[in-house]
Amino acid sequence: MDVADGSRAFCAGACASTSRHRRSASSVRLSIVLREGTVTENSRRILLVQPPYGDYTYPYHSLSYVAAPLKAAGYEVDVIDLNIVWFRSVFTSAQLRAWSCELASSVDLLQSLASLSIGQQEEVVHALRCIADCNTLAPERAVEIFCSQEFYDFPRYLWARGQVRAFERLLTDLYTPYNYFSAFAVPPYEPDSQQVVSKALSQQRLIADVKQLLSERYHGRQYLFCGITVPFTTQLVPGMAVLNALRTLFPKAKLIAGGTAISDIYKYKESAEALAAFRELCDFFYVGEAETGIVRFADWCRGEEIALPGAAIDLTEPKPILERSNRDYVSLGGSSKGFTFHEWDSMPPDYTWIDWDMYLAPERRVNYSPARGCFWNQCTFCDYGLNSDSPTAPTRTMDPETCASHLSTLIASGVQRVYLAVDAIAPKFLGALADQLTSRQIHLRWSTQFFLTRQFTPELVTKLAYSGLCVASFGLESGSTSILEKMGKGKNRIEQDLLPAFHSFRESTIGLQPLFFYGFPGETDHDRNLTVELLTNNSDIFATISKGGSFTLLSGSIAAKDPQRFGVCNARRRFGENISGELQYDVENQDRCDREDSFKKFNDCLPHWNLWERPWAGGIDTLHTQLYVERFGRGIFHDLQQQYRYAEEPWASITVSSKFDLDDVMTNVMLHDALRCPSSLALVEEAGIPENIAEAVMACTENEEETKEYVMNFRQYREI
Ligand code: B12
Ligand code: SF4
């Protein structure tokens, strides 16, 4: 296909609503210049990929918003949720058997030696533990439970959940050095760009899997560009590994990465130099909302003589985005004039790519974003999402009628649950949307995240419940009025806003989920006790109560920009870090407590359970939580916790023959571990283990006379 053919097809495919793009395309049609490396065939085709590792209970939505304008401009877009496709391809008995064989060969090889060094003993134990897991797990049965009505039988649910947790531990062992087991639990933190790239390149097993999965589906296609979305920092390493696979599979395609974690890297970078490391894997970062420039980027990739959109950062020569104006954000219709125009009526987010049977849930839910930015935009700790110089992005809200039309189309396609994915959503909009849903008889079960204000009257809450709202999280932040004021949440917030709003919700069936943290500068133990008191006194309206997190000073927050106001001094980037926004700091006249267990004694007073985490039932904002509350009411997790609190985490076992004394090997490995860890060293000494232990564990010699059979038991995982 030559260039002229390509551009003809492009114009024919463009829909009426995108006359803007069509005009720009036809006016430059004759002057298309092919730059070096530009794809000449199938040049209207684009591949968008959601990389591992994220929620496998329902799809993430950012690519729906990226794909819609591209499709409307006539591009052919393949969208794949590689997160779920990859997870389901490895969470299978066939894959476990293959790993088991591979590991067994490595054990055989080690067993053929006459003596084992401590490193080799560790390898043996590690391999045996993984084989035990592989032989014990029953993935197909777990998937069956999640995807059927058995989901609501809690003991079965717990068992199936345990299968995935044990599998995540196994993945962590086999796909080092990425921690799949705590991917949802850790705070979003990657300190250094070179480290991200090195870790990504060491994910050779993942890269091989991705290459296979993508070539099975897209072999022979040529893409103009391939884009990945990276919403969360924990997805950076696997995301970059996916880019490496894409580069090999589609060498001519431009590679671009977008999403909130990418925008964060740009926002927090120490200097343009910090981005240089990513060049090895990626051509462009897209900083901000796709609707403002992604079609222009595609046109540019096709060779049109136009400038790159400002949001596309060319990693070969990164130029600063000097000033951001409202034009860098998309209009949602409604009252948001002055933003980049987008035709929402005819270009709703595109969910047609979703393969519903893949997800681990008995019902379908999508994220949908009817508001961007935050109407409050004043919290002093906040440095949120796609913001520039204020706590969050500028506030915009979609027209409730358009929103209701989109939702009714979703329902018609068989999706009955929606999570309104927003920073904070104005009560007035919520009321108008609820009216629309009710008057149009749109039977939706929905959930969202609030900024609670006194506008949440009993009337509004009743209306929301009637329109299908089941659960909602909200930023409680603290139970201390004075700390809330310092946080910029408003004066007398507890008395004037929170308690009246709690009262309104008490009359309804809606389950609230408070989000809060400890350690804001100036906070005392007294303040923390107030938080605990507020939570326990109102636990009847909370679907779940999680552990409180710890305050982080983010460089774009008001607290970091005006530190004196908060008694904060000496705020600084940690040594050697170049892409993280988290700052170290001191507080005047106060000892800072920021160790992980600093706030344990307060969390211990709360009815939390370490099982109530994302993406599981009991986790904040999860689909599984919504489904349990819908079915059993908002008190369900309190009841389940009472009943199942002491459930044991599972064990796996393996029977193995060996000429080595495997009991000794096991002990050696445990002691060696202890010797490397200063805190357990004391325990080793206390146990009266001889001083020359280090030498004793270094090698283990085979027993020439006999081969014995050993039954070895391994705990599959332990929740943290
Ligand atoms: C909704 C939301 C959630 C939901 C839904 C998540 C889910 N798994 O389904 C819930 C509440 C569950 C959640 C949980 C968490 N969240 Co959250 N969440 C958000 C929130 C409020 C809105 C995101 C959204 O819907 N935006 C609307 C969509 C359409 O925009 P978008 O995704 O940004 O995509 C646009 C652009 O980024 C761009 N784009 C995106 N991809 C691509 C790709 C290409 C190729 C291009 C060109 C452009 C492009 O174009 C898109 C369209 O405009 C954001 C804050 C924010 N305003 O961004 C935080 C945010 C994404 N969350 C964040 C965090 C930290 C978390 C948690 C880790 C919190 C925790 N400690 O537990 C967990 C992680 C959960 C997980 N692993 O799944 C951070 C991520 C920061 C980071 N660097 O990691 C954010 C940015 C908030 C913050 N602190 O700044 N979250
Ligand atoms: S913390 Fe929440 S309510 Fe406060 S400014 Fe940020 S997004 Fe808005």
Short mmCIF file of N, CA, C and O and ligand atoms in Angstrom, two decimals, residues 373-384 391-392 423-424 450-451 477 487-489, ligand 2:
data_model
loop_
_atom_site.label_atom_id
_atom_site.label_comp_id
_atom_site.label_asym_id
_atom_site.label_seq_id
_atom_site.Cartn_x
_atom_site.Cartn_y
_atom_site.Cartn_z
N GLY A 373 -10.31 16.38 37.85
CA GLY A 373 -9.89 17.43 38.77
C GLY A 373 -10.82 17.41 39.97
O GLY A 373 -11.70 16.55 40.11
N CYS A 374 -10.62 18.40 40.85
CA CYS A 374 -11.38 18.40 42.09
C CYS A 374 -11.96 19.78 42.34
O CYS A 374 -11.26 20.78 42.19
N PHE A 375 -13.25 19.82 42.71
CA PHE A 375 -13.90 21.12 42.91
C PHE A 375 -13.36 21.82 44.16
O PHE A 375 -13.46 23.02 44.30
N TRP A 376 -12.75 21.09 45.06
CA TRP A 376 -12.23 21.68 46.30
C TRP A 376 -10.81 22.20 46.06
O TRP A 376 -10.53 23.38 46.28
N ASN A 377 -9.94 21.34 45.65
CA ASN A 377 -8.60 21.71 45.20
C ASN A 377 -7.81 22.56 46.19
O ASN A 377 -7.08 23.46 45.80
N GLN A 378 -7.94 22.30 47.49
CA GLN A 378 -7.26 23.13 48.48
C GLN A 378 -6.46 22.34 49.50
O GLN A 378 -5.82 22.93 50.37
N CYS A 379 -6.55 21.01 49.47
CA CYS A 379 -5.91 20.26 50.57
C CYS A 379 -4.39 20.41 50.49
O CYS A 379 -3.80 20.28 49.41
N THR A 380 -3.79 20.67 51.64
CA THR A 380 -2.39 21.08 51.64
C THR A 380 -1.43 19.91 51.47
O THR A 380 -0.25 20.12 51.20
N PHE A 381 -1.91 18.67 51.63
CA PHE A 381 -1.05 17.50 51.44
C PHE A 381 -1.17 16.94 50.03
O PHE A 381 -0.44 16.05 49.62
N CYS A 382 -2.11 17.47 49.25
CA CYS A 382 -2.54 16.83 48.00
C CYS A 382 -1.68 17.24 46.81
O CYS A 382 -1.41 18.43 46.60
N ASP A 383 -1.28 16.26 46.02
CA ASP A 383 -0.50 16.49 44.80
C ASP A 383 -0.93 15.36 43.89
O ASP A 383 -0.29 14.32 43.81
N TYR A 384 -2.06 15.56 43.21
CA TYR A 384 -2.86 14.43 42.79
C TYR A 384 -3.09 14.35 41.29
O TYR A 384 -3.45 15.34 40.64
N PRO A 391 -3.21 21.48 43.73
CA PRO A 391 -3.26 20.12 44.25
C PRO A 391 -3.77 19.08 43.26
O PRO A 391 -3.28 17.97 43.19
N THR A 392 -4.80 19.43 42.49
CA THR A 392 -5.27 18.49 41.47
C THR A 392 -5.44 19.24 40.15
O THR A 392 -5.22 20.46 40.09
N ASP A 423 -11.52 12.29 41.11
CA ASP A 423 -10.77 12.80 42.27
C ASP A 423 -11.75 13.11 43.38
O ASP A 423 -11.58 12.72 44.53
N ALA A 424 -12.74 13.88 43.05
CA ALA A 424 -13.79 14.24 44.01
C ALA A 424 -14.95 14.72 43.15
O ALA A 424 -14.74 15.36 42.13
N PHE A 450 -16.04 10.09 47.37
CA PHE A 450 -16.61 11.41 47.70
C PHE A 450 -15.62 12.34 48.38
O PHE A 450 -14.67 11.87 49.03
N PHE A 451 -15.92 13.63 48.31
CA PHE A 451 -15.42 14.58 49.30
C PHE A 451 -16.68 14.97 50.08
O PHE A 451 -17.55 15.66 49.55
N GLU A 477 -9.29 11.47 56.22
CA GLU A 477 -7.94 11.98 56.50
C GLU A 477 -7.60 11.96 58.00
O GLU A 477 -6.61 11.39 58.39
N MET A 487 -4.82 20.74 57.28
CA MET A 487 -4.78 20.00 56.00
C MET A 487 -5.54 20.73 54.89
O MET A 487 -5.58 20.26 53.76
N GLY A 488 -6.19 21.83 55.23
CA GLY A 488 -6.92 22.60 54.22
C GLY A 488 -8.29 22.04 53.92
O GLY A 488 -8.88 22.31 52.87
N LYS A 489 -8.82 21.24 54.87
CA LYS A 489 -10.11 20.61 54.64
C LYS A 489 -11.27 21.51 55.08
O LYS A 489 -12.44 21.13 54.95
S1 SF4 B 2 -7.31 15.57 48.74
FE1 SF4 B 2 -9.16 15.15 47.57
S2 SF4 B 2 -10.58 16.77 48.17
FE2 SF4 B 2 -8.55 17.46 48.74
S3 SF4 B 2 -7.84 18.67 47.02
FE3 SF4 B 2 -7.05 16.60 46.74
S4 SF4 B 2 -8.59 15.58 45.46
FE4 SF4 B 2 -9.53 17.43 46.30
#
